[in-house]
PDB file of C-alpha atoms in Angstrom:
ATOM      1  CA  UNK A 151       6.790  -3.700   5.244  1.00 98.00           C
ATOM      2  CA  UNK A 152       3.215  -3.367   4.022  1.00 98.00           C
ATOM      3  CA  UNK A 153       1.154  -0.241   3.409  1.00 99.00           C
ATOM      4  CA  UNK A 154      -2.658  -0.199   3.266  1.00 99.00           C
ATOM      5  CA  UNK A 155      -4.543   2.908   2.133  1.00 99.00           C
ATOM      6  CA  UNK A 156      -7.653   2.464   4.257  1.00 99.00           C
ATOM      7  CA  UNK A 157      -9.346   5.723   3.272  1.00 99.00           C
ATOM      8  CA  UNK A 158      -8.368   7.851   0.280  1.00 98.00           C
ATOM      9  CA  UNK A 159     -11.067  10.520   0.095  1.00 98.00           C
ATOM     10  CA  UNK A 160     -10.990  14.241   0.839  1.00 97.00           C
ATOM     11  CA  UNK A 161     -13.458  16.235   2.898  1.00 92.00           C
ATOM     12  CA  UNK A 162     -16.406  13.906   3.308  1.00 92.00           C
ATOM     13  CA  UNK A 163     -16.599  10.130   2.878  1.00 94.00           C
ATOM     14  CA  UNK A 164     -18.292   8.723  -0.218  1.00 94.00           C
ATOM     15  CA  UNK A 165     -19.277   5.234  -1.305  1.00 93.00           C
ATOM     16  CA  UNK A 166     -16.072   5.084  -3.378  1.00 94.00           C
ATOM     17  CA  UNK A 167     -13.607   6.735  -1.028  1.00 97.00           C
ATOM     18  CA  UNK A 168     -13.587   6.646   2.777  1.00 98.00           C
ATOM     19  CA  UNK A 169     -12.111   9.352   5.001  1.00 98.00           C
ATOM     20  CA  UNK A 170      -8.348   9.632   5.388  1.00 99.00           C
ATOM     21  CA  UNK A 171      -6.434   6.794   7.039  1.00 99.00           C
ATOM     22  CA  UNK A 172      -3.327   4.790   6.171  1.00 99.00           C
ATOM     23  CA  UNK A 173      -1.919   1.752   7.971  1.00 99.00           C
ATOM     24  CA  UNK A 174       1.730   0.704   7.876  1.00 99.00           C
ATOM     25  CA  UNK A 175       2.603  -2.817   8.985  1.00 98.00           C
ATOM     26  CA  UNK A 176       6.169  -3.423  10.139  1.00 98.00           C
ATOM     27  CA  UNK A 177       7.482  -6.465  12.024  1.00 97.00           C
ATOM     28  CA  UNK A 178       3.969  -7.448  13.074  1.00 96.00           C
ATOM     29  CA  UNK A 179       3.028  -4.034  14.465  1.00 98.00           C
ATOM     30  CA  UNK A 180       0.631  -1.589  12.799  1.00 99.00           C
ATOM     31  CA  UNK A 181       1.125   2.165  12.729  1.00 99.00           C
ATOM     32  CA  UNK A 182      -1.980   4.161  11.834  1.00 99.00           C
ATOM     33  CA  UNK A 183      -1.747   7.569  10.200  1.00 99.00           C
ATOM     34  CA  UNK A 184      -4.959   9.580  10.576  1.00 99.00           C
ATOM     35  CA  UNK A 185      -8.290   8.121  11.615  1.00 99.00           C
ATOM     36  CA  UNK A 186     -11.222   9.600   9.744  1.00 98.00           C
ATOM     37  CA  UNK A 187     -14.813   8.527  10.256  1.00 97.00           C
ATOM     38  CA  UNK A 188     -15.249   4.805   9.541  1.00 97.00           C
ATOM     39  CA  UNK A 189     -11.573   3.882   9.879  1.00 98.00           C
ATOM     40  CA  UNK A 190     -12.283   0.943  12.170  1.00 97.00           C
ATOM     41  CA  UNK A 191     -14.589  -0.571   9.539  1.00 97.00           C
ATOM     42  CA  UNK A 192     -11.876  -0.149   6.909  1.00 98.00           C
ATOM     43  CA  UNK A 193      -9.399  -1.863   9.223  1.00 97.00           C
ATOM     44  CA  UNK A 194     -11.802  -4.783   9.605  1.00 96.00           C
ATOM     45  CA  UNK A 195     -12.254  -5.024   5.827  1.00 97.00           C
ATOM     46  CA  UNK A 196      -8.493  -5.134   5.319  1.00 97.00           C
ATOM     47  CA  UNK A 197      -6.298  -8.167   5.856  1.00 94.00           C
ATOM     48  CA  UNK A 198      -4.539  -6.470   8.744  1.00 97.00           C
ATOM     49  CA  UNK A 199      -4.688  -7.750  12.305  1.00 94.00           C
ATOM     50  CA  UNK A 200      -6.188  -4.474  13.440  1.00 89.00           C
ATOM     51  CA  UNK A 201      -5.754  -5.295  17.118  1.00 92.00           C
ATOM     52  CA  UNK A 202      -2.001  -4.934  16.527  1.00 97.00           C
ATOM     53  CA  UNK A 203      -2.158  -1.137  16.177  1.00 98.00           C
ATOM     54  CA  UNK A 204       0.794   0.098  18.232  1.00 98.00           C
ATOM     55  CA  UNK A 205       0.641   3.848  17.644  1.00 99.00           C
ATOM     56  CA  UNK A 206      -1.633   6.375  15.943  1.00 99.00           C
ATOM     57  CA  UNK A 207      -0.433   9.603  14.340  1.00 99.00           C
ATOM     58  CA  UNK A 208      -2.974  12.355  13.691  1.00 99.00           C
ATOM     59  CA  UNK A 209      -2.023  15.119  11.264  1.00 99.00           C
ATOM     60  CA  UNK A 210      -4.633  17.703  12.276  1.00 99.00           C
ATOM     61  CA  UNK A 211      -8.042  18.040  13.868  1.00 99.00           C
ATOM     62  CA  UNK A 212     -10.271  18.375  10.818  1.00 98.00           C
ATOM     63  CA  UNK A 213     -12.994  15.758  11.084  1.00 97.00           C
ATOM     64  CA  UNK A 214     -12.089  13.771   7.976  1.00 98.00           C
ATOM     65  CA  UNK A 215      -8.752  12.926   9.640  1.00 99.00           C
ATOM     66  CA  UNK A 216      -9.871  12.594  13.244  1.00 98.00           C
ATOM     67  CA  UNK A 217     -13.543  11.760  13.753  1.00 98.00           C
ATOM     68  CA  UNK A 218     -13.037   7.991  13.810  1.00 98.00           C
ATOM     69  CA  UNK A 219     -10.595   7.959  16.693  1.00 98.00           C
ATOM     70  CA  UNK A 220     -12.831   7.970  19.787  1.00 98.00           C
ATOM     71  CA  UNK A 221     -14.842   5.065  18.393  1.00 96.00           C
ATOM     72  CA  UNK A 222     -11.703   3.096  17.556  1.00 98.00           C
ATOM     73  CA  UNK A 223     -10.292   3.608  21.048  1.00 98.00           C
ATOM     74  CA  UNK A 224     -13.577   2.373  22.492  1.00 96.00           C
ATOM     75  CA  UNK A 225     -13.638  -0.682  20.228  1.00 96.00           C
ATOM     76  CA  UNK A 226     -10.125  -1.616  21.340  1.00 97.00           C
ATOM     77  CA  UNK A 227     -11.436  -1.591  24.904  1.00 95.00           C
ATOM     78  CA  UNK A 228     -14.529  -3.647  24.029  1.00 95.00           C
ATOM     79  CA  UNK A 229     -12.107  -6.155  22.496  1.00 95.00           C
ATOM     80  CA  UNK A 230     -10.329  -6.332  25.889  1.00 96.00           C
ATOM     81  CA  UNK A 231      -7.088  -4.900  24.638  1.00 97.00           C
ATOM     82  CA  UNK A 232      -4.361  -4.705  27.296  1.00 97.00           C
ATOM     83  CA  UNK A 233      -1.332  -3.471  25.331  1.00 97.00           C
ATOM     84  CA  UNK A 234      -0.464   0.207  25.709  1.00 98.00           C
ATOM     85  CA  UNK A 235      -1.317   2.543  22.828  1.00 98.00           C
ATOM     86  CA  UNK A 236       0.396   5.813  21.913  1.00 98.00           C
ATOM     87  CA  UNK A 237      -1.542   8.568  20.134  1.00 99.00           C
ATOM     88  CA  UNK A 238       0.335  11.565  18.716  1.00 99.00           C
ATOM     89  CA  UNK A 239      -1.193  14.709  17.285  1.00 99.00           C
ATOM     90  CA  UNK A 240      -1.574  18.493  17.399  1.00 99.00           C
ATOM     91  CA  UNK A 241      -2.383  20.717  20.344  1.00 98.00           C
ATOM     92  CA  UNK A 242      -5.950  20.348  21.559  1.00 98.00           C
ATOM     93  CA  UNK A 243      -6.157  16.670  20.627  1.00 98.00           C
ATOM     94  CA  UNK A 244      -5.946  15.342  24.184  1.00 98.00           C
ATOM     95  CA  UNK A 245      -8.790  17.522  25.440  1.00 98.00           C
ATOM     96  CA  UNK A 246     -11.121  16.395  22.650  1.00 97.00           C
ATOM     97  CA  UNK A 247     -10.285  12.720  23.117  1.00 98.00           C
ATOM     98  CA  UNK A 248     -10.653  12.768  26.891  1.00 96.00           C
ATOM     99  CA  UNK A 249     -13.993  14.564  26.643  1.00 97.00           C
ATOM    100  CA  UNK A 250     -15.214  12.167  23.951  1.00 96.00           C
ATOM    101  CA  UNK A 251     -14.235   9.116  25.975  1.00 95.00           C
ATOM    102  CA  UNK A 252     -15.834  10.584  29.096  1.00 94.00           C
ATOM    103  CA  UNK A 253     -19.122  11.503  27.399  1.00 93.00           C
ATOM    104  CA  UNK A 254     -19.330   8.074  25.757  1.00 88.00           C
ATOM    105  CA  UNK A 255     -18.548   6.533  29.167  1.00 89.00           C
ATOM    106  CA  UNK A 256     -15.656   4.508  27.772  1.00 89.00           C
ATOM    107  CA  UNK A 257     -13.445   3.056  30.491  1.00 91.00           C
ATOM    108  CA  UNK A 258     -10.399   1.882  28.564  1.00 96.00           C
ATOM    109  CA  UNK A 259      -9.015  -1.568  29.314  1.00 97.00           C
ATOM    110  CA  UNK A 260      -5.482  -0.536  28.315  1.00 98.00           C
ATOM    111  CA  UNK A 261      -3.033   2.320  28.947  1.00 98.00           C
ATOM    112  CA  UNK A 262      -3.562   5.026  26.306  1.00 98.00           C
ATOM    113  CA  UNK A 263      -0.988   7.811  26.138  1.00 98.00           C
ATOM    114  CA  UNK A 264      -1.955  11.052  24.375  1.00 98.00           C
ATOM    115  CA  UNK A 265       1.066  13.096  23.298  1.00 98.00           C
ATOM    116  CA  UNK A 266       0.662  16.507  21.703  1.00 99.00           C
ATOM    117  CA  UNK A 267       3.433  17.587  19.339  1.00 99.00           C
ATOM    118  CA  UNK A 268       5.346  20.731  20.300  1.00 97.00           C
ATOM    119  CA  UNK A 269       7.700  20.949  17.321  1.00 98.00           C
ATOM    120  CA  UNK A 270       9.731  18.947  14.778  1.00 98.00           C
ATOM    121  CA  UNK A 271      11.042  15.938  16.659  1.00 98.00           C
ATOM    122  CA  UNK A 272      11.509  12.184  16.912  1.00 99.00           C
ATOM    123  CA  UNK A 273       8.313  10.775  18.422  1.00 99.00           C
ATOM    124  CA  UNK A 274       9.108   7.071  18.668  1.00 98.00           C
ATOM    125  CA  UNK A 275      12.413   5.236  18.441  1.00 98.00           C
ATOM    126  CA  UNK A 276      13.469   1.621  18.892  1.00 98.00           C
ATOM    127  CA  UNK A 277      16.443  -0.422  17.742  1.00 95.00           C
ATOM    128  CA  UNK A 278      14.730  -1.070  14.403  1.00 97.00           C
ATOM    129  CA  UNK A 279      12.773   2.090  13.502  1.00 98.00           C
ATOM    130  CA  UNK A 280      11.957   5.683  14.337  1.00 99.00           C
ATOM    131  CA  UNK A 281       9.060   8.036  13.562  1.00 99.00           C
ATOM    132  CA  UNK A 282       9.757  11.740  13.039  1.00 99.00           C
ATOM    133  CA  UNK A 283       7.494  14.724  12.488  1.00 99.00           C
ATOM    134  CA  UNK A 284       7.651  18.073  10.708  1.00 99.00           C
ATOM    135  CA  UNK A 285       5.167  20.928  10.482  1.00 99.00           C
ATOM    136  CA  UNK A 286       3.123  21.130   7.280  1.00 99.00           C
ATOM    137  CA  UNK A 287       1.340  24.151   5.778  1.00 99.00           C
ATOM    138  CA  UNK A 288      -2.424  23.836   6.160  1.00 99.00           C
ATOM    139  CA  UNK A 289      -5.099  26.240   7.400  1.00 98.00           C
ATOM    140  CA  UNK A 290      -4.753  24.904  10.956  1.00 99.00           C
ATOM    141  CA  UNK A 291      -1.896  23.279  12.880  1.00 99.00           C
ATOM    142  CA  UNK A 292      -0.858  20.200  10.923  1.00 99.00           C
ATOM    143  CA  UNK A 293       1.969  17.676  11.233  1.00 99.00           C
ATOM    144  CA  UNK A 294       3.411  15.267   8.693  1.00 99.00           C
ATOM    145  CA  UNK A 295       5.317  12.119   9.551  1.00 99.00           C
ATOM    146  CA  UNK A 296       8.054   9.848   8.279  1.00 99.00           C
ATOM    147  CA  UNK A 297       8.504   6.240   9.375  1.00 99.00           C
ATOM    148  CA  UNK A 298      12.156   5.204   9.001  1.00 99.00           C
ATOM    149  CA  UNK A 299      13.435   1.681   9.280  1.00 98.00           C
ATOM    150  CA  UNK A 300      16.995   1.727  10.583  1.00 97.00           C
ATOM    151  CA  UNK A 301      19.799   0.483   8.362  1.00 95.00           C
ATOM    152  CA  UNK A 302      20.525  -3.233   8.579  1.00 90.00           C
ATOM    153  CA  UNK A 303      23.938  -4.918   8.678  1.00 86.00           C
ATOM    154  CA  UNK A 304      25.137  -6.518   5.476  1.00 89.00           C
ATOM    155  CA  UNK A 305      24.555 -10.209   4.864  1.00 89.00           C
ATOM    156  CA  UNK A 306      27.059 -12.594   6.425  1.00 90.00           C
ATOM    157  CA  UNK A 307      28.867 -14.850   3.943  1.00 92.00           C
ATOM    158  CA  UNK A 308      28.714 -18.222   5.678  1.00 92.00           C
ATOM    159  CA  UNK A 309      30.667 -20.010   2.951  1.00 93.00           C
ATOM    160  CA  UNK A 310      33.556 -17.548   3.145  1.00 93.00           C
ATOM    161  CA  UNK A 311      33.553 -17.803   6.928  1.00 93.00           C
ATOM    162  CA  UNK A 312      33.622 -21.607   6.778  1.00 92.00           C
ATOM    163  CA  UNK A 313      36.525 -21.598   4.326  1.00 93.00           C
ATOM    164  CA  UNK A 314      38.467 -19.169   6.502  1.00 93.00           C
ATOM    165  CA  UNK A 315      37.801 -21.155   9.662  1.00 94.00           C
ATOM    166  CA  UNK A 316      35.797 -18.488  11.463  1.00 93.00           C
ATOM    167  CA  UNK A 317      34.318 -20.146  14.570  1.00 93.00           C
ATOM    168  CA  UNK A 318      30.551 -20.253  14.909  1.00 91.00           C
ATOM    169  CA  UNK A 319      28.858 -18.259  17.638  1.00 92.00           C
ATOM    170  CA  UNK A 320      29.813 -14.891  19.136  1.00 93.00           C
ATOM    171  CA  UNK A 321      32.764 -14.315  16.805  1.00 93.00           C
ATOM    172  CA  UNK A 322      30.486 -14.215  13.777  1.00 92.00           C
ATOM    173  CA  UNK A 323      28.077 -11.913  15.578  1.00 89.00           C
ATOM    174  CA  UNK A 324      30.906  -9.472  16.302  1.00 93.00           C
ATOM    175  CA  UNK A 325      31.903  -9.493  12.643  1.00 92.00           C
ATOM    176  CA  UNK A 326      28.321  -8.690  11.615  1.00 89.00           C
ATOM    177  CA  UNK A 327      28.408  -5.738  14.036  1.00 87.00           C
ATOM    178  CA  UNK A 328      31.492  -4.422  12.232  1.00 89.00           C
ATOM    179  CA  UNK A 329      34.148  -5.472  14.731  1.00 92.00           C
ATOM    180  CA  UNK A 330      37.579  -6.842  13.848  1.00 94.00           C
ATOM    181  CA  UNK A 331      38.146 -10.032  15.857  1.00 94.00           C
ATOM    182  CA  UNK A 332      41.500 -11.377  17.058  1.00 94.00           C
ATOM    183  CA  UNK A 333      41.489 -14.960  18.354  1.00 93.00           C
ATOM    184  CA  UNK A 334      43.724 -16.330  21.107  1.00 91.00           C
ATOM    185  CA  UNK A 335      45.806 -18.167  18.489  1.00 93.00           C
ATOM    186  CA  UNK A 336      46.588 -14.860  16.773  1.00 92.00           C
ATOM    187  CA  UNK A 337      44.284 -15.170  13.776  1.00 94.00           C
ATOM    188  CA  UNK A 338      42.591 -11.916  12.765  1.00 94.00           C
ATOM    189  CA  UNK A 339      39.228 -11.701  11.009  1.00 94.00           C
ATOM    190  CA  UNK A 340      38.014  -8.441   9.480  1.00 93.00           C
ATOM    191  CA  UNK A 341      34.305  -7.750   8.893  1.00 92.00           C
ATOM    192  CA  UNK A 342      34.787  -6.540   5.313  1.00 92.00           C
ATOM    193  CA  UNK A 343      35.993 -10.032   4.364  1.00 93.00           C
ATOM    194  CA  UNK A 344      32.760 -11.703   5.445  1.00 92.00           C
ATOM    195  CA  UNK A 345      29.987  -9.110   5.642  1.00 90.00           C
ATOM    196  CA  UNK A 346      28.341  -7.416   2.677  1.00 90.00           C
ATOM    197  CA  UNK A 347      27.475  -3.718   2.459  1.00 89.00           C
ATOM    198  CA  UNK A 348      25.007  -2.189   4.900  1.00 87.00           C
ATOM    199  CA  UNK A 349      21.405  -2.475   3.694  1.00 89.00           C
ATOM    200  CA  UNK A 350      19.535   0.807   3.743  1.00 93.00           C
ATOM    201  CA  UNK A 351      16.361   0.915   5.809  1.00 97.00           C
ATOM    202  CA  UNK A 352      13.060   1.707   4.109  1.00 98.00           C
ATOM    203  CA  UNK A 353      11.130   4.896   4.779  1.00 98.00           C
ATOM    204  CA  UNK A 354       7.573   6.135   4.238  1.00 99.00           C
ATOM    205  CA  UNK A 355       6.580   9.819   4.376  1.00 99.00           C
ATOM    206  CA  UNK A 356       3.004  10.935   5.060  1.00 99.00           C
ATOM    207  CA  UNK A 357       2.282  14.490   3.897  1.00 99.00           C
ATOM    208  CA  UNK A 358      -1.319  15.679   4.204  1.00 97.00           C
ATOM    209  CA  UNK A 359      -3.090  18.056   4.396  1.00 98.00           C
ATOM    210  CA  UNK A 360      -0.678  20.647   3.045  1.00 99.00           C
ATOM    211  CA  UNK A 361       0.387  23.116   0.445  1.00 98.00           C
ATOM    212  CA  UNK A 362       3.893  22.471  -0.905  1.00 98.00           C
ATOM    213  CA  UNK A 363       6.264  23.441   1.921  1.00 99.00           C
ATOM    214  CA  UNK A 364       9.716  22.816   3.353  1.00 99.00           C
ATOM    215  CA  UNK A 365       8.347  20.435   5.980  1.00 99.00           C
ATOM    216  CA  UNK A 366       6.951  18.139   3.289  1.00 99.00           C
ATOM    217  CA  UNK A 367      10.273  18.222   1.421  1.00 99.00           C
ATOM    218  CA  UNK A 368      12.185  17.357   4.592  1.00 99.00           C
ATOM    219  CA  UNK A 369       9.920  14.394   5.324  1.00 99.00           C
ATOM    220  CA  UNK A 370      10.012  13.135   1.736  1.00 99.00           C
ATOM    221  CA  UNK A 371      13.774  13.445   1.267  1.00 99.00           C
ATOM    222  CA  UNK A 372      15.069  10.143  -0.119  1.00 98.00           C
ATOM    223  CA  UNK A 373      11.935   8.268   0.996  1.00 98.00           C
ATOM    224  CA  UNK A 374      11.039   4.947  -0.569  1.00 98.00           C
ATOM    225  CA  UNK A 375       7.390   6.008  -0.608  1.00 99.00           C
ATOM    226  CA  UNK A 376       5.763   9.414  -0.252  1.00 99.00           C
ATOM    227  CA  UNK A 377       2.040   9.559   0.467  1.00 99.00           C
ATOM    228  CA  UNK A 378       0.973  13.022  -0.610  1.00 99.00           C
ATOM    229  CA  UNK A 379      -2.395  14.680  -0.868  1.00 98.00           C
ATOM    230  CA  UNK A 380      -3.916  15.337  -4.283  1.00 97.00           C
ATOM    231  CA  UNK A 381      -7.160  17.053  -3.422  1.00 97.00           C
ATOM    232  CA  UNK A 382      -7.262  18.931  -6.729  1.00 97.00           C
ATOM    233  CA  UNK A 383      -5.793  19.163 -10.223  1.00 97.00           C
ATOM    234  CA  UNK A 384      -3.682  22.095 -11.343  1.00 97.00           C
ATOM    235  CA  UNK A 385      -6.574  24.008 -12.902  1.00 97.00           C
ATOM    236  CA  UNK A 386      -7.583  24.685  -9.273  1.00 97.00           C
ATOM    237  CA  UNK A 387      -4.070  25.223  -7.911  1.00 97.00           C
ATOM    238  CA  UNK A 388      -4.782  28.775  -6.732  1.00 97.00           C
ATOM    239  CA  UNK A 389      -7.831  27.642  -4.761  1.00 97.00           C
ATOM    240  CA  UNK A 390      -5.992  24.567  -3.486  1.00 98.00           C
ATOM    241  CA  UNK A 391      -3.163  26.602  -2.001  1.00 98.00           C
ATOM    242  CA  UNK A 392      -5.573  29.160  -0.539  1.00 98.00           C
ATOM    243  CA  UNK A 393      -7.385  26.331   1.241  1.00 98.00           C
ATOM    244  CA  UNK A 394      -4.172  24.685   2.458  1.00 98.00           C
ATOM    245  CA  UNK A 395      -4.174  21.867  -0.083  1.00 98.00           C
ATOM    246  CA  UNK A 396      -2.208  20.614  -3.082  1.00 99.00           C
ATOM    247  CA  UNK A 397      -2.822  19.387  -6.593  1.00 98.00           C
ATOM    248  CA  UNK A 398      -1.374  16.285  -8.253  1.00 98.00           C
ATOM    249  CA  UNK A 399       1.374  18.318  -9.899  1.00 98.00           C
ATOM    250  CA  UNK A 400       2.461  19.662  -6.502  1.00 99.00           C
ATOM    251  CA  UNK A 401       2.857  16.162  -5.110  1.00 99.00           C
ATOM    252  CA  UNK A 402       4.915  15.050  -8.102  1.00 99.00           C
ATOM    253  CA  UNK A 403       7.189  18.070  -7.846  1.00 99.00           C
ATOM    254  CA  UNK A 404       7.752  17.481  -4.127  1.00 99.00           C
ATOM    255  CA  UNK A 405       8.637  13.820  -4.782  1.00 99.00           C
ATOM    256  CA  UNK A 406      10.979  14.819  -7.600  1.00 99.00           C
ATOM    257  CA  UNK A 407      12.764  17.522  -5.606  1.00 99.00           C
ATOM    258  CA  UNK A 408      13.064  15.213  -2.588  1.00 99.00           C
ATOM    259  CA  UNK A 409      14.571  12.413  -4.731  1.00 98.00           C
ATOM    260  CA  UNK A 410      11.949   9.978  -3.468  1.00 99.00           C
ATOM    261  CA  UNK A 411      11.521   6.598  -5.133  1.00 98.00           C
ATOM    262  CA  UNK A 412       7.722   6.303  -5.321  1.00 99.00           C
ATOM    263  CA  UNK A 413       4.735   8.621  -4.944  1.00 99.00           C
ATOM    264  CA  UNK A 414       1.252   7.557  -3.855  1.00 99.00           C
ATOM    265  CA  UNK A 415      -1.388  10.230  -4.339  1.00 99.00           C
ATOM    266  CA  UNK A 416      -4.279  10.136  -1.880  1.00 98.00           C
ATOM    267  CA  UNK A 417      -6.885  12.455  -0.289  1.00 98.00           C
ATOM    268  CA  UNK A 418      -8.752  12.657  -3.594  1.00 98.00           C
ATOM    269  CA  UNK A 419     -11.725  14.988  -4.049  1.00 96.00           C
ATOM    270  CA  UNK A 420     -15.025  13.348  -4.979  1.00 93.00           C
ATOM    271  CA  UNK A 421     -15.072  15.498  -8.135  1.00 92.00           C
ATOM    272  CA  UNK A 422     -12.547  13.105  -9.752  1.00 92.00           C
ATOM    273  CA  UNK A 423     -14.208   9.882 -10.815  1.00 86.00           C
ATOM    274  CA  UNK A 424     -11.043   8.192 -12.080  1.00 87.00           C
ATOM    275  CA  UNK A 425      -7.301   8.476 -11.592  1.00 92.00           C
ATOM    276  CA  UNK A 426      -6.579   9.296 -15.245  1.00 94.00           C
ATOM    277  CA  UNK A 427      -6.534  13.083 -14.930  1.00 96.00           C
ATOM    278  CA  UNK A 428      -4.421  13.010 -11.771  1.00 97.00           C
ATOM    279  CA  UNK A 429      -1.865  10.631 -13.260  1.00 98.00           C
ATOM    280  CA  UNK A 430      -1.594  12.603 -16.491  1.00 97.00           C
ATOM    281  CA  UNK A 431      -0.791  15.676 -14.433  1.00 98.00           C
ATOM    282  CA  UNK A 432       1.742  14.028 -12.103  1.00 98.00           C
ATOM    283  CA  UNK A 433       3.692  11.593 -14.280  1.00 98.00           C
ATOM    284  CA  UNK A 434       5.493  14.168 -16.485  1.00 98.00           C
ATOM    285  CA  UNK A 435       7.151  15.402 -13.288  1.00 98.00           C
ATOM    286  CA  UNK A 436       7.510  12.073 -11.465  1.00 99.00           C
ATOM    287  CA  UNK A 437       7.056   8.817 -13.353  1.00 98.00           C
ATOM    288  CA  UNK A 438       6.761   6.457 -10.369  1.00 98.00           C
ATOM    289  CA  UNK A 439       3.338   7.770  -9.368  1.00 98.00           C
ATOM    290  CA  UNK A 440       0.193   5.839  -8.502  1.00 98.00           C
ATOM    291  CA  UNK A 441      -3.209   7.026  -7.318  1.00 98.00           C
ATOM    292  CA  UNK A 442      -4.470   5.100  -4.299  1.00 98.00           C
ATOM    293  CA  UNK A 443      -7.901   3.581  -3.872  1.00 97.00           C
ATOM    294  CA  UNK A 444      -9.482   2.376  -0.639  1.00 98.00           C
ATOM    295  CA  UNK A 445      -7.940  -0.832   0.719  1.00 98.00           C
ATOM    296  CA  UNK A 446      -5.067  -0.917  -1.774  1.00 98.00           C
ATOM    297  CA  UNK A 447      -2.167  -2.916  -0.337  1.00 98.00           C
ATOM    298  CA  UNK A 448       1.434  -2.142  -1.249  1.00 98.00           C
ATOM    299  CA  UNK A 449       4.532  -4.169  -0.440  1.00 98.00           C
ATOM    300  CA  UNK A 450       7.556  -1.927   0.124  1.00 98.00           C
ATOM    301  CA  UNK A 451      10.530  -4.004  -0.898  1.00 96.00           C
ATOM    302  CA  UNK A 452      14.185  -3.611  -0.075  1.00 91.00           C
ATOM    303  CA  UNK A 453      16.125  -1.833  -2.764  1.00 88.00           C
ATOM    304  CA  UNK A 454      13.351   0.625  -3.578  1.00 89.00           C
ATOM    305  CA  UNK A 455      10.616  -1.569  -5.028  1.00 95.00           C
ATOM    306  CA  UNK A 456       6.890  -0.925  -4.561  1.00 97.00           C
ATOM    307  CA  UNK A 457       4.414  -3.642  -5.489  1.00 97.00           C
ATOM    308  CA  UNK A 458       0.615  -3.512  -5.461  1.00 96.00           C
ATOM    309  CA  UNK A 459      -0.617  -6.718  -3.813  1.00 94.00           C
ATOM    310  CA  UNK A 460      -3.531  -8.517  -5.459  1.00 82.00           C
ATOM    311  CA  UNK A 461      -6.439  -8.954  -3.071  1.00 68.00           C
TER     312      UNK A 461
END
């Protein structure tokens, strides 16, 4: 599981920080969260196979989270994409996208399904993952997301199975699935004798734009990684909350209360030239905090590890 912070700025893009967008790569598919102006260029600069975007999740309809989407949909078509694409977002999204595609005279080469969110729910689910949403607290309708990998069976101990005479093939598969197996000759094999403990799936929460709220806490609960907005520092907390935003301290307190493992601060105002002030504010509340920069790549490892990948 790989995470790429494509755009980490707030409000307007700058030469140092592009508009909001994050890509999550899982099992060869890419899930895009927000699509600010210039996102397709950031995708091309990254090491991602950007044509593998499977679904896009828009938090809200402010331009710095949304203005890059019509162009990206058109570029997919110019690239002769044929795989279906799912786009989730707030009410009003479909109308804007359809009008934009019509006025630009884009005739898409692939099925594109626009789905407006009606309430907290599971948006996508397969055998290996699910994506859920909760309402956030911004100045307009806004939705946060959590990507959850499903738990994996424990590792099968081949040596123990060989010593016990467990036949190869379907019998071993049934043990991995947690079944007790009785053979025709009367031998009984129990899964706990050959299969290790269940391995917890990894999860990534995406919480922006928002003031601290219950929806953000619900999404972040127990997450391996929480991406949380840090538009301001705490000296502007009153203004931040009035404008539907958070400061670095807010993000750290949400991660701490949610018992998350790692916090990545993003959506950084152009007024902050370095990450020093933001980190100094967040780390006393939550030590495992980093401030993202454009095109940072993070490997989310099993067991709770987060590693910045050298480019």
